[in-house]
Coordinates of C-alpha atoms and ligand atoms in Angstrom, one line a residue:
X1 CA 179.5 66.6 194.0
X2 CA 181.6 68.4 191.4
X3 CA 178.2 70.5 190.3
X4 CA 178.1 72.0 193.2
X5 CA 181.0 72.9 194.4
X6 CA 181.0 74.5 190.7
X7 CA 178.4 76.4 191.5
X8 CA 179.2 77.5 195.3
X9 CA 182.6 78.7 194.0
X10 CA 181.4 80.6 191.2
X11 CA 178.7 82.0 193.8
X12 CA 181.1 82.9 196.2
X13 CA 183.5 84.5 193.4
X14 CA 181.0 86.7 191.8
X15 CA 179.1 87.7 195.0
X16 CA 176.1 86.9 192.9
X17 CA 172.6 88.9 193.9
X18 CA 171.1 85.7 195.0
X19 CA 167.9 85.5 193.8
X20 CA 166.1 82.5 194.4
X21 CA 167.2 79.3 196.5
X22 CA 165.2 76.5 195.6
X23 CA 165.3 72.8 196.6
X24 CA 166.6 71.3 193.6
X25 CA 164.0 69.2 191.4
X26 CA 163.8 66.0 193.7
X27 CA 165.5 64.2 190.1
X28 CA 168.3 66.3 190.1
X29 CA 169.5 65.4 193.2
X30 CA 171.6 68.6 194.0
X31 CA 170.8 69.8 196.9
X32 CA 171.2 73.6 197.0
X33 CA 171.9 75.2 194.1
X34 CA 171.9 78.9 193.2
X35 CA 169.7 79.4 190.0
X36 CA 169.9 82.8 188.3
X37 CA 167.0 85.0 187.5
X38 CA 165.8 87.8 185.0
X39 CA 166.4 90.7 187.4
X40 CA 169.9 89.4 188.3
X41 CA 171.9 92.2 188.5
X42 CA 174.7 91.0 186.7
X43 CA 173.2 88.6 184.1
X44 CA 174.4 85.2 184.9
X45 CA 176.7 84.9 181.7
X46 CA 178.4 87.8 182.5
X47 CA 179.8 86.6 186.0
X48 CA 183.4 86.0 186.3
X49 CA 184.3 82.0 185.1
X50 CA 187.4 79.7 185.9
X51 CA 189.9 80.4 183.3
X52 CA 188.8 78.8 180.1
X53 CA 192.3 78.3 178.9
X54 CA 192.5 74.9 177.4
X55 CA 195.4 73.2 176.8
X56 CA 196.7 71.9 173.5
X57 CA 198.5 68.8 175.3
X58 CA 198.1 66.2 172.4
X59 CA 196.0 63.3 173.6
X60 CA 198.6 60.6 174.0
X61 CA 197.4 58.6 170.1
X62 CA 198.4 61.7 168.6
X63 CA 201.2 61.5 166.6
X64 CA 203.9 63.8 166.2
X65 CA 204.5 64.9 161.8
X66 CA 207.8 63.8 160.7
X67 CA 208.1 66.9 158.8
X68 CA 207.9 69.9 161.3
X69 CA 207.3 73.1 160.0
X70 CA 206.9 76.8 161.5
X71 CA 203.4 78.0 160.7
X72 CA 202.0 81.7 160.5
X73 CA 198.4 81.5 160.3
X74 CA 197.5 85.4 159.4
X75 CA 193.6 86.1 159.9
X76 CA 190.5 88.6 160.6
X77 CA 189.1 86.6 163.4
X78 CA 190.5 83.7 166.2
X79 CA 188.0 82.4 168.9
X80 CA 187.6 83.4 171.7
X81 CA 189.0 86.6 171.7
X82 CA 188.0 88.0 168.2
X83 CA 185.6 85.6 167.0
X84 CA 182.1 86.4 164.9
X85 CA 181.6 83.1 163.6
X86 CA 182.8 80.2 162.3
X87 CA 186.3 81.5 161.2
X88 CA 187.2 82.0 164.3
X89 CA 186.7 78.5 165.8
X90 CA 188.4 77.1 162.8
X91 CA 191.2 79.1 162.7
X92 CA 191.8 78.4 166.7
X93 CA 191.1 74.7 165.9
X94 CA 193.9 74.3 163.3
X95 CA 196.3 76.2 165.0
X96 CA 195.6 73.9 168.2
X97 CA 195.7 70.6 166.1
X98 CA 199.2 71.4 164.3
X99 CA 200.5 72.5 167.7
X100 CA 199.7 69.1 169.3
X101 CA 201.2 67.2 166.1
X102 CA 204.8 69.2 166.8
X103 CA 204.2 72.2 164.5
X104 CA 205.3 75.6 165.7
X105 CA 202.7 78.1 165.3
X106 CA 201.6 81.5 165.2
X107 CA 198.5 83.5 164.7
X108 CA 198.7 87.2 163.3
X109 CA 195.8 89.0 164.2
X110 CA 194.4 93.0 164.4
X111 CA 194.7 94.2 167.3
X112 CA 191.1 94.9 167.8
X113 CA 190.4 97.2 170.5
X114 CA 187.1 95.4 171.7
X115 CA 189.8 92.6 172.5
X116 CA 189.7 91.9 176.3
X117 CA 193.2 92.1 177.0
X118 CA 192.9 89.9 180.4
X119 CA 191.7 87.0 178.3
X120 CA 195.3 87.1 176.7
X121 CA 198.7 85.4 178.6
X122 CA 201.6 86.9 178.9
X123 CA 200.8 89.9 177.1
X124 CA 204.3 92.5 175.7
X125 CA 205.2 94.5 173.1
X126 CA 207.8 93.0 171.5
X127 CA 208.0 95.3 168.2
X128 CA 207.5 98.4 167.7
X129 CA 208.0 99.7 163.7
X130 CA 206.1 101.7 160.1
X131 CA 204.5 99.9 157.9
X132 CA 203.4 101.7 154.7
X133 CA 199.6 103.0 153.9
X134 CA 198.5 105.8 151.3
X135 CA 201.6 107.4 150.9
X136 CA 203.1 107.6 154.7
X137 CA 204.7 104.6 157.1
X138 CA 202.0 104.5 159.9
X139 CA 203.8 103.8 163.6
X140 CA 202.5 100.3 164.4
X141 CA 203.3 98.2 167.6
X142 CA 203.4 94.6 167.8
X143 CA 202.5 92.3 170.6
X144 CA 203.3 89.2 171.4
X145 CA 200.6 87.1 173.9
X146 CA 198.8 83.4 174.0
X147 CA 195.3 83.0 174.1
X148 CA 194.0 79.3 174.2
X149 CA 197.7 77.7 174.4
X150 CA 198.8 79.6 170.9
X151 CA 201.3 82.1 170.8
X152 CA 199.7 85.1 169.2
X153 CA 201.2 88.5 167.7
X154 CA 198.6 91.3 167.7
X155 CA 199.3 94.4 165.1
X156 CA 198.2 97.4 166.4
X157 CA 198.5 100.4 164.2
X158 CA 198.6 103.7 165.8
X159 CA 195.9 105.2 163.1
X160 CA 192.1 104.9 163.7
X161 CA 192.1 101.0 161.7
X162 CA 190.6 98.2 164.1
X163 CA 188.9 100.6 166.7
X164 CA 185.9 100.2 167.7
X165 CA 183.2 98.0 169.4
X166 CA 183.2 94.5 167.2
X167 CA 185.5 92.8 165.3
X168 CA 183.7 93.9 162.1
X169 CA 181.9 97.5 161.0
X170 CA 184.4 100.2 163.1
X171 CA 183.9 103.5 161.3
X172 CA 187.4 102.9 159.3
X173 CA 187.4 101.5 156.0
X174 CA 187.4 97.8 156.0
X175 CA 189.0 96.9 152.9
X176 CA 192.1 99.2 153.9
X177 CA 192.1 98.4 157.2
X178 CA 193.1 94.7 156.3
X179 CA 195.6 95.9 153.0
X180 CA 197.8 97.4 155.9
X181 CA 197.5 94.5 158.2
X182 CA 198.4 91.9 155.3
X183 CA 201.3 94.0 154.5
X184 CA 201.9 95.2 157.7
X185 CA 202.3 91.0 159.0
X186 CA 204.6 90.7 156.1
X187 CA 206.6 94.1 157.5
X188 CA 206.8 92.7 160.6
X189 CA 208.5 89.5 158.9
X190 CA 210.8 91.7 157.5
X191 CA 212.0 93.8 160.0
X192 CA 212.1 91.1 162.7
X193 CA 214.1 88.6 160.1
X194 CA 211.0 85.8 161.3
X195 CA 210.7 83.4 158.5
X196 CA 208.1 80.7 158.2
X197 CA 207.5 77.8 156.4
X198 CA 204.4 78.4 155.5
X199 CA 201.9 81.6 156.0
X200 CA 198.6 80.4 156.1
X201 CA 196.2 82.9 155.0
X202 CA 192.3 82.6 155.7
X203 CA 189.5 84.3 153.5
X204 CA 189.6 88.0 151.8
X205 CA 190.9 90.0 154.2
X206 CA 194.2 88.7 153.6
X207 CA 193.7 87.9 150.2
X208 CA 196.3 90.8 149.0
X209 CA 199.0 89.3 150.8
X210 CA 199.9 86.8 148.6
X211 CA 200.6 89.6 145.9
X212 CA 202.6 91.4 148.4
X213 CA 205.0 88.9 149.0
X214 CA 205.5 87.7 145.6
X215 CA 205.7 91.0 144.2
X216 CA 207.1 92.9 146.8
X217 CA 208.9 91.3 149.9
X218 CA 210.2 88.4 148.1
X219 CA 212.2 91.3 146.3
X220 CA 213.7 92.5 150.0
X221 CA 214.4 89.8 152.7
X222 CA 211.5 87.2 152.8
X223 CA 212.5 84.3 150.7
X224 CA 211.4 81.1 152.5
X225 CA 207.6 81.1 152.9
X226 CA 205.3 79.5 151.0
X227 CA 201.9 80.9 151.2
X228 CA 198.4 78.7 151.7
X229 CA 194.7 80.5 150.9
X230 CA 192.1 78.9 152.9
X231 CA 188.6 79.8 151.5
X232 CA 185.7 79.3 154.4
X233 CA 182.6 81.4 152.7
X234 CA 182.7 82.1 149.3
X235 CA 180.1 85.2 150.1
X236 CA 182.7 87.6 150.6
X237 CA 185.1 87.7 148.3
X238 CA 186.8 91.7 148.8
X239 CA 185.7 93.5 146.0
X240 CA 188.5 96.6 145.5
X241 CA 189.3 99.5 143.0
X242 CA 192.3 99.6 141.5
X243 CA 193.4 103.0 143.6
X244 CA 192.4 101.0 147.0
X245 CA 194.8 98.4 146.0
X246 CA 197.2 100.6 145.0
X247 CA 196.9 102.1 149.0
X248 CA 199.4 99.4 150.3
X249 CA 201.7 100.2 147.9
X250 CA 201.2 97.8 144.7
X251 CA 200.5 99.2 141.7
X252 CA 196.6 98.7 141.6
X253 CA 196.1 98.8 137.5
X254 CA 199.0 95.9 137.2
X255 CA 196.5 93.5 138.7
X256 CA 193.6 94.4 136.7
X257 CA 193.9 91.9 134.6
X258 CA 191.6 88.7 134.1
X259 CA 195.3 86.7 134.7
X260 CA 195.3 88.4 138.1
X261 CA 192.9 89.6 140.3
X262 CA 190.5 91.6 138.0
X263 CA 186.5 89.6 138.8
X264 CA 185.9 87.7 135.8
X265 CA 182.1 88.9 136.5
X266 CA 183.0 92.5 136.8
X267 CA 184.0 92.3 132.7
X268 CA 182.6 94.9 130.9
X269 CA 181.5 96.8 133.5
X270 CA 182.7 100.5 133.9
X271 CA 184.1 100.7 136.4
X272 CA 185.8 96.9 136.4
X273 CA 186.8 95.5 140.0
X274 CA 189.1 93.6 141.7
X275 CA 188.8 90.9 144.0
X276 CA 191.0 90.1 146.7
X277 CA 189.7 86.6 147.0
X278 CA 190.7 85.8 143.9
X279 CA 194.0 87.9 143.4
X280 CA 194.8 85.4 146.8
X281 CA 193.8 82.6 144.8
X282 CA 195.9 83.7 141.9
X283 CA 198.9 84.4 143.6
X284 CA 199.3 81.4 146.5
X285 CA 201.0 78.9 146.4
X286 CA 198.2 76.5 147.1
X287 CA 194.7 76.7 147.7
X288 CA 192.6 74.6 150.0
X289 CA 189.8 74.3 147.3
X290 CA 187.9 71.5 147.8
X291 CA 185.6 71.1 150.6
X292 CA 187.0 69.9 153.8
X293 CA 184.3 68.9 156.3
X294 CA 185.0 71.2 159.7
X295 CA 186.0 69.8 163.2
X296 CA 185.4 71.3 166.6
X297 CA 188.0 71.4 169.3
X298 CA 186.5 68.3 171.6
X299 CA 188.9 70.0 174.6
X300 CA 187.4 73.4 174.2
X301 CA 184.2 72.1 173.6
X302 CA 183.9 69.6 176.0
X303 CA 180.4 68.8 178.4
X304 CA 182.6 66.7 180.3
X305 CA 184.8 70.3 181.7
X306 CA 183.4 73.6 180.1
X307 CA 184.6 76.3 182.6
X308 CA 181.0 77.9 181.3
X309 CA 178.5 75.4 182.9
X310 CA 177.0 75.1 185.8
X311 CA 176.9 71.1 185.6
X312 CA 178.9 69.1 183.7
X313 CA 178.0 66.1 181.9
X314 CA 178.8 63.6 179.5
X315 CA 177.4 60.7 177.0
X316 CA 177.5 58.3 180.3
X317 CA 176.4 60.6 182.8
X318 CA 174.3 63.0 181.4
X319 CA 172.3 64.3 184.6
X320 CA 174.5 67.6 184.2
X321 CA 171.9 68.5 181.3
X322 CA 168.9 68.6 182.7
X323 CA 170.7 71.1 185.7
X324 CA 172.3 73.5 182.1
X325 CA 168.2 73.7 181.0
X326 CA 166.6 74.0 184.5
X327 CA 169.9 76.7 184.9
X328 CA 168.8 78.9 181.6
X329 CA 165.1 78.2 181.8
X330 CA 165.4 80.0 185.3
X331 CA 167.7 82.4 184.3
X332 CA 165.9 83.5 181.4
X333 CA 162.4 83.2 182.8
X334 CA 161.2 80.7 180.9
X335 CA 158.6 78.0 181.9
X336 CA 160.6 75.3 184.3
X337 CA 158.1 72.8 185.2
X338 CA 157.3 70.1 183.2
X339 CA 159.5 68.4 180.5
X340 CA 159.0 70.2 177.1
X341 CA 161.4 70.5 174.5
X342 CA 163.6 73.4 174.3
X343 CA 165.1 74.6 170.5
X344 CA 168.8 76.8 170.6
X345 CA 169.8 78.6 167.4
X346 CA 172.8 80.1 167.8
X347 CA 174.4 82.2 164.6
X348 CA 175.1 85.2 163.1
X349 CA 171.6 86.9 161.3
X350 CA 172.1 87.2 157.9
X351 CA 170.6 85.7 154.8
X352 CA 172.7 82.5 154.6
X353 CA 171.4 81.4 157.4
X354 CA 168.0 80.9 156.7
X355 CA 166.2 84.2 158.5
X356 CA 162.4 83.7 157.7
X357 CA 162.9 80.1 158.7
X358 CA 164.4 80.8 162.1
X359 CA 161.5 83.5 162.2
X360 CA 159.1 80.7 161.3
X361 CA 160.8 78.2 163.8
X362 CA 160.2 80.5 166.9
X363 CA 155.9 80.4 166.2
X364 CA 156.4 77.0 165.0
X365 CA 158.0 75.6 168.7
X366 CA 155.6 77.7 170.3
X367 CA 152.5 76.4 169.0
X368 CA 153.8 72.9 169.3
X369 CA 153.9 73.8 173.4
X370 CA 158.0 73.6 173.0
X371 CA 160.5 76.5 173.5
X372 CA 163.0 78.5 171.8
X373 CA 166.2 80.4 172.5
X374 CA 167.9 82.5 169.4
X375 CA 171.3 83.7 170.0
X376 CA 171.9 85.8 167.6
X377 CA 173.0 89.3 166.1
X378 CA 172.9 90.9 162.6
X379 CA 175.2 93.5 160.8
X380 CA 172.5 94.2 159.0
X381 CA 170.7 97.1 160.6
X382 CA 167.3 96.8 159.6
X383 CA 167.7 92.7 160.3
X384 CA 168.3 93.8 163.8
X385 CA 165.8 95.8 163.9
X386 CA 163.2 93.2 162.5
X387 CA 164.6 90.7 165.0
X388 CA 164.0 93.3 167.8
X389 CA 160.6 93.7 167.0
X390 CA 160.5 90.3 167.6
X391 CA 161.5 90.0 170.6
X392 CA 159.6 93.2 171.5
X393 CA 156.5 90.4 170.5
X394 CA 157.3 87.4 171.8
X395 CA 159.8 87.8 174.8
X396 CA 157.4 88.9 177.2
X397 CA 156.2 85.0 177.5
X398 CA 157.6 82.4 179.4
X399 CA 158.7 80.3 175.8
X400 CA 160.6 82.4 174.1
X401 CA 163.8 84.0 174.1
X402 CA 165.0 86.2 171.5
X403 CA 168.7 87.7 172.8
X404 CA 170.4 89.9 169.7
X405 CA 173.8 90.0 171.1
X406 CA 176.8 88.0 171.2
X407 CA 178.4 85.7 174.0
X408 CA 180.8 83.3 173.8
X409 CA 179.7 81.9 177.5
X410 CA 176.1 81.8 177.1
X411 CA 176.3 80.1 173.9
X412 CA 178.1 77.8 175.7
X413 CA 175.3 77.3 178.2
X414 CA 172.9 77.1 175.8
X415 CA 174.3 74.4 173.7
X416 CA 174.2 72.3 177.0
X417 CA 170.7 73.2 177.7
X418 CA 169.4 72.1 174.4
X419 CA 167.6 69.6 173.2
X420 CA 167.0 70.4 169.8
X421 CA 170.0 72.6 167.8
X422 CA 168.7 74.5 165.0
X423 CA 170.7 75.3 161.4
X424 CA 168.1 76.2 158.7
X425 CA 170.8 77.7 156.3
X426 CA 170.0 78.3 152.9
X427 CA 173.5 77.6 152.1
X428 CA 176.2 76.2 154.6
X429 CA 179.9 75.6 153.3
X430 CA 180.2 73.3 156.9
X431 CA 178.6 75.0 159.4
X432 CA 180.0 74.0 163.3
X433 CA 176.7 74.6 165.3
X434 CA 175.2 71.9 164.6
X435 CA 178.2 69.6 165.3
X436 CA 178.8 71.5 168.6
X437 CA 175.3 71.0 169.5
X438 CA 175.5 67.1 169.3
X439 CA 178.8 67.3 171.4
X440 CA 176.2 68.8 174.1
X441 CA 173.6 66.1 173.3
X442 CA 171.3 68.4 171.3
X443 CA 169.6 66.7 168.5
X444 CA 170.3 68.7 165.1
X445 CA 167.3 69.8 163.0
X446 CA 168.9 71.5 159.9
X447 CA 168.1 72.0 156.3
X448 CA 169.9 70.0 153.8
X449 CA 172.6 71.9 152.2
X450 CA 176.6 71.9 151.8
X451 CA 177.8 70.6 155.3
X452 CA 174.7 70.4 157.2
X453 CA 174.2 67.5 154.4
X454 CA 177.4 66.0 154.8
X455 CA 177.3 65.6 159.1
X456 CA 173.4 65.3 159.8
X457 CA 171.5 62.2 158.7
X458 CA 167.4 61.8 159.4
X459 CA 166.7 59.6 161.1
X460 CA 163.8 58.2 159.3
X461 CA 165.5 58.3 156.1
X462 CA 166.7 54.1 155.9
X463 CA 169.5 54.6 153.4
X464 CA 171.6 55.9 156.7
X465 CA 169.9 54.0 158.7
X466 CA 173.6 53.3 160.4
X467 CA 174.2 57.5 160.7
X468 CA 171.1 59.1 161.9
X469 CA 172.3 61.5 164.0
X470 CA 169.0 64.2 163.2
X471 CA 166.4 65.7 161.7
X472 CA 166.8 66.9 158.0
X473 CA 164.5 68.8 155.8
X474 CA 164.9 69.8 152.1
X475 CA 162.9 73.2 151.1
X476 CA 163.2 76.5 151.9
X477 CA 159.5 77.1 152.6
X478 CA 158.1 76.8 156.3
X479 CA 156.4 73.4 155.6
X480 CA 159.4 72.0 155.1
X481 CA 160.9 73.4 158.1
X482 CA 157.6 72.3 160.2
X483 CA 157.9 68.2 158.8
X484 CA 161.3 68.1 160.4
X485 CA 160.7 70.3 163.7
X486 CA 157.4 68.6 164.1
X487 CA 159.4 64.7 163.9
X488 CA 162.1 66.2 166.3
X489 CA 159.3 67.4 168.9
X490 CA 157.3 64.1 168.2
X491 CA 161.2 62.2 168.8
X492 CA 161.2 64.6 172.2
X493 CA 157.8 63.1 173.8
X494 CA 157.9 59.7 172.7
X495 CA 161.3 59.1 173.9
Ligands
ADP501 P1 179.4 80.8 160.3 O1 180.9 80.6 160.3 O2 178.8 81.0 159.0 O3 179.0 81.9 161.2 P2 179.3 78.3 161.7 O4 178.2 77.4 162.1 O5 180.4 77.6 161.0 O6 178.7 79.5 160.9 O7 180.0 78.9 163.0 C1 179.3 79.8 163.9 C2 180.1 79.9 165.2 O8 179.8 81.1 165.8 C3 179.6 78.8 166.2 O9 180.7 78.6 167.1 C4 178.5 79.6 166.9 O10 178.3 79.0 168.2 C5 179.1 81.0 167.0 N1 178.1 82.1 167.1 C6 177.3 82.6 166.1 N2 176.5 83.6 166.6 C7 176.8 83.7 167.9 C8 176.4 84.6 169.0 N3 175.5 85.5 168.7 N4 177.0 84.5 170.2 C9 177.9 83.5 170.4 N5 178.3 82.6 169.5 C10 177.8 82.8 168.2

């Protein structure tokens, strides 16, 4: 069976510490498996997998556009390799779906050193050039690789910008650090004679190219793109002073106007700011404004072939699942025996997402006799902190699971385990875990806000009779949270 030899390979290819060999669950019908443990040496997410390259091969339906453009997405974040949230996934996604329609396509992206270079292709320096930062051209090399079937050129500056652990929070200044890299991607342009169609932009970070090609490049060589703002969270928006601005070489006080980029709320206030966000919004040539309800990538996450699972499954053969729990229940020590239901929440901890509800959630599943795994880390220090403290409390158990890190593989592996996927955002412009999580036939229980609104529909609620897909609950207190968890748990045993 496909399981297994899954399993015996990735066994054999990791010399995994075996741990415990059990006769499968007399229901699985597996035979001999390998289940992880706590005391693994080399947790089981962090074993070597299969490539996870998926391909972009359009599915045969999908047509190819009539009018085919060359596309530069330029952006802080692209899944796998630099991804924090959702951002990345989308960013991936869109370059993937205008690929397969007969776009060409590029991503521009730091060169983050906490990039795993052997999870890029074909990886060569193709460029090596100055671009300009506070008064001196810095030395900067550029890359070319392709991660996920999209050709990618990293920017790698040869100052301290991008260096550092995570994506996000390096000691360098953030806000400068992405000045040079917009103007840097449109150097690069320059000196290389590479002219798009269209530069897509995503979110602040690159919120000051716009200005710099309009008001600067335009002026030299680059005459033929067009540049598109997408906006994914309104929370950040790149507040700047006028002298930060003026570091990649515009003349900061020129765009301190209401006209430009100055922040209408920042009026009156001594010192006034700037926004990137909006001096992107300003200067683009068009601006996806209005809401447009996220996708996932149905080849990357797919049940069906994920690279991360130790069972594969799908709608009509679903026995995979109940292998994925058994496979994280043992591997994280949690209770195995018995059928009880088993919540994931899997996001980044900060207050959008609904903290003292997640909190609440994890006694809430406990006293109901269920279990919970959070995913999750914070760039908040003292939310970390808090979150450690509850882990400290409630990890020790056998229903409980509170892991402040982040992993692409085991969220993978936790999606599949689930049977409940929790999203109690306090506000969600789309939100993808809890479409991800019904791809991996977990039910949603999320809070009804933004996206989480527009893609989850109670099932007890007869006006969408036709669409219930979940569990929904309105308020932000933890009764409200219970009334829906309690259904979902209620759903879990009856059915
Ligand atoms: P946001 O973009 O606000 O973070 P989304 O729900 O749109 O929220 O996307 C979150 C994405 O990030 C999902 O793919 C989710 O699985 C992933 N994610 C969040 N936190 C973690 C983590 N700690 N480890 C792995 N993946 C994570």
């Amino acid at each position: 069976m496909p399981a297994i030899a899954t399993m015996k390979s990735l066994a054999f290819m990791n010399k995994w510490v075996v741990t415990e060999k059990l006769g499968c669950p007399a229901d699985f019908g597996f035979g001999e498996l390998v289940w992880p443990t706590p005391g693994d040496e080399i947790p089981f997410w962090k074993n070597k997998f299969p490539s996870r390259d998926a391909s972009p091969e359009a599915p045969a339906e999908i047509e190819k556009d009539s009018n085919l453009m060359h596309i530069i997405h330029i952006t802080a974040e692209m899944a796998p390799i630099a991804k924090v949230g959702g951002l990345g996934d989308v960013v991936t996604g869109l370059a993937r779906a205008c690929l397969s329609r007969g776009h060409t396509v590029d991503i521009m992206l730091p060169f983050y050193e906490c990039i795993q270079k052997q999870e890029i292709s074909d990886l060569a320096l193709i460029t090596t050039y100055n671009s300009y930062h506070d008064g001196n051209w810095v030395a900067t090399n550029a890359y070319h690789g392709v991660v996920s079937s999209i050709p990618v050129i990293f920017i790698e500056p040869s100052n301290q910008f991008f260096k550092g652990k995570n994506v996000y929070g390096g000691s360098y200044n953030e806000l400068e650090a992405y000045l040079f890299f917009s103007r840097a991607c449109l150097e690069w342009m320059q000196v290389t004679g590479v002219q798009p169609d269209i530069i897509h932009v995503h979110e602040w970070q690159i919120g000051a190219l716009p200005l710099l090609y309009w008001d600067m490049y335009q002026s030299l060589s680059l005459k033929k793109p067009r540049i598109v703002l997408t906006i994914h969270n309104m929370e950040h928006y790149g507040e700047c002073r006028q002298e930060q601005l003026s570091k990649c070489g515009l003349d900061g006080s020129i765009y301190a106007s209401v006209e430009k980029a100055i922040d209408d709320r920042t009026i009156g206030h001594n010192p006034e700011r700037l926004s990137l966000l909006k001096g992107g919004i300003v200067y683009s040539n068009a601006v996806v404004y209005f809401g447009i309800l996220n996708g996932i990538d149905t080849v990357i996450w797919n049940p069906a072939t994920d690279a991360f699972l130790p069972a594969k499954f799908h709608a009509q053969k679903p026995e995979g699942k109940k292998i994925c729990k058994y496979y994280i229940q043992k591997g994280l020590g949690l209770k195995s025996e018995g059928t009880v239901p088993l919540v994931v929440c899997i996001t980044r901890l900060v207050a959008q997402k609904g903290l003292h509800l997640i909190t609440h959630a994890i006694k809430r599943a406990e006293e109901l006799g269920g279990q919970m795994i959070l995913l999750g880390n914070s760039p908040v220090h003292w939310v970390q902190k808090d979150f450690e403290d509850l882990a400290n409390l409630h990890n020790k158990g056998t229903s409980t699971r509170i892991l402040l890190m982040y992993s692409e593989e085991l969220s993978h592996m936790l999606y599949a385990a689930a049977d409940i996927v929790l999203v109690p955002s306090i506000y969600e412009p789309c939100g993808l875990a809890q479409m991800i999580g019904m791809r991996y036939g977990a039910v949603p229980v999320v809070r009804k806000t933004g996206g989480l609104a527009d893609t989850v529909f109670d099932v007890d609620d007869p006006s969408n009779h036709e669409k219930a897909n979940g569990f929904v609950f309105e308020g932000i207190d933890e009764g409200s949270l219970n009334w829906a968890l309690d259904r979902a748990f209620r759903h879990f045993i009856d059915n």
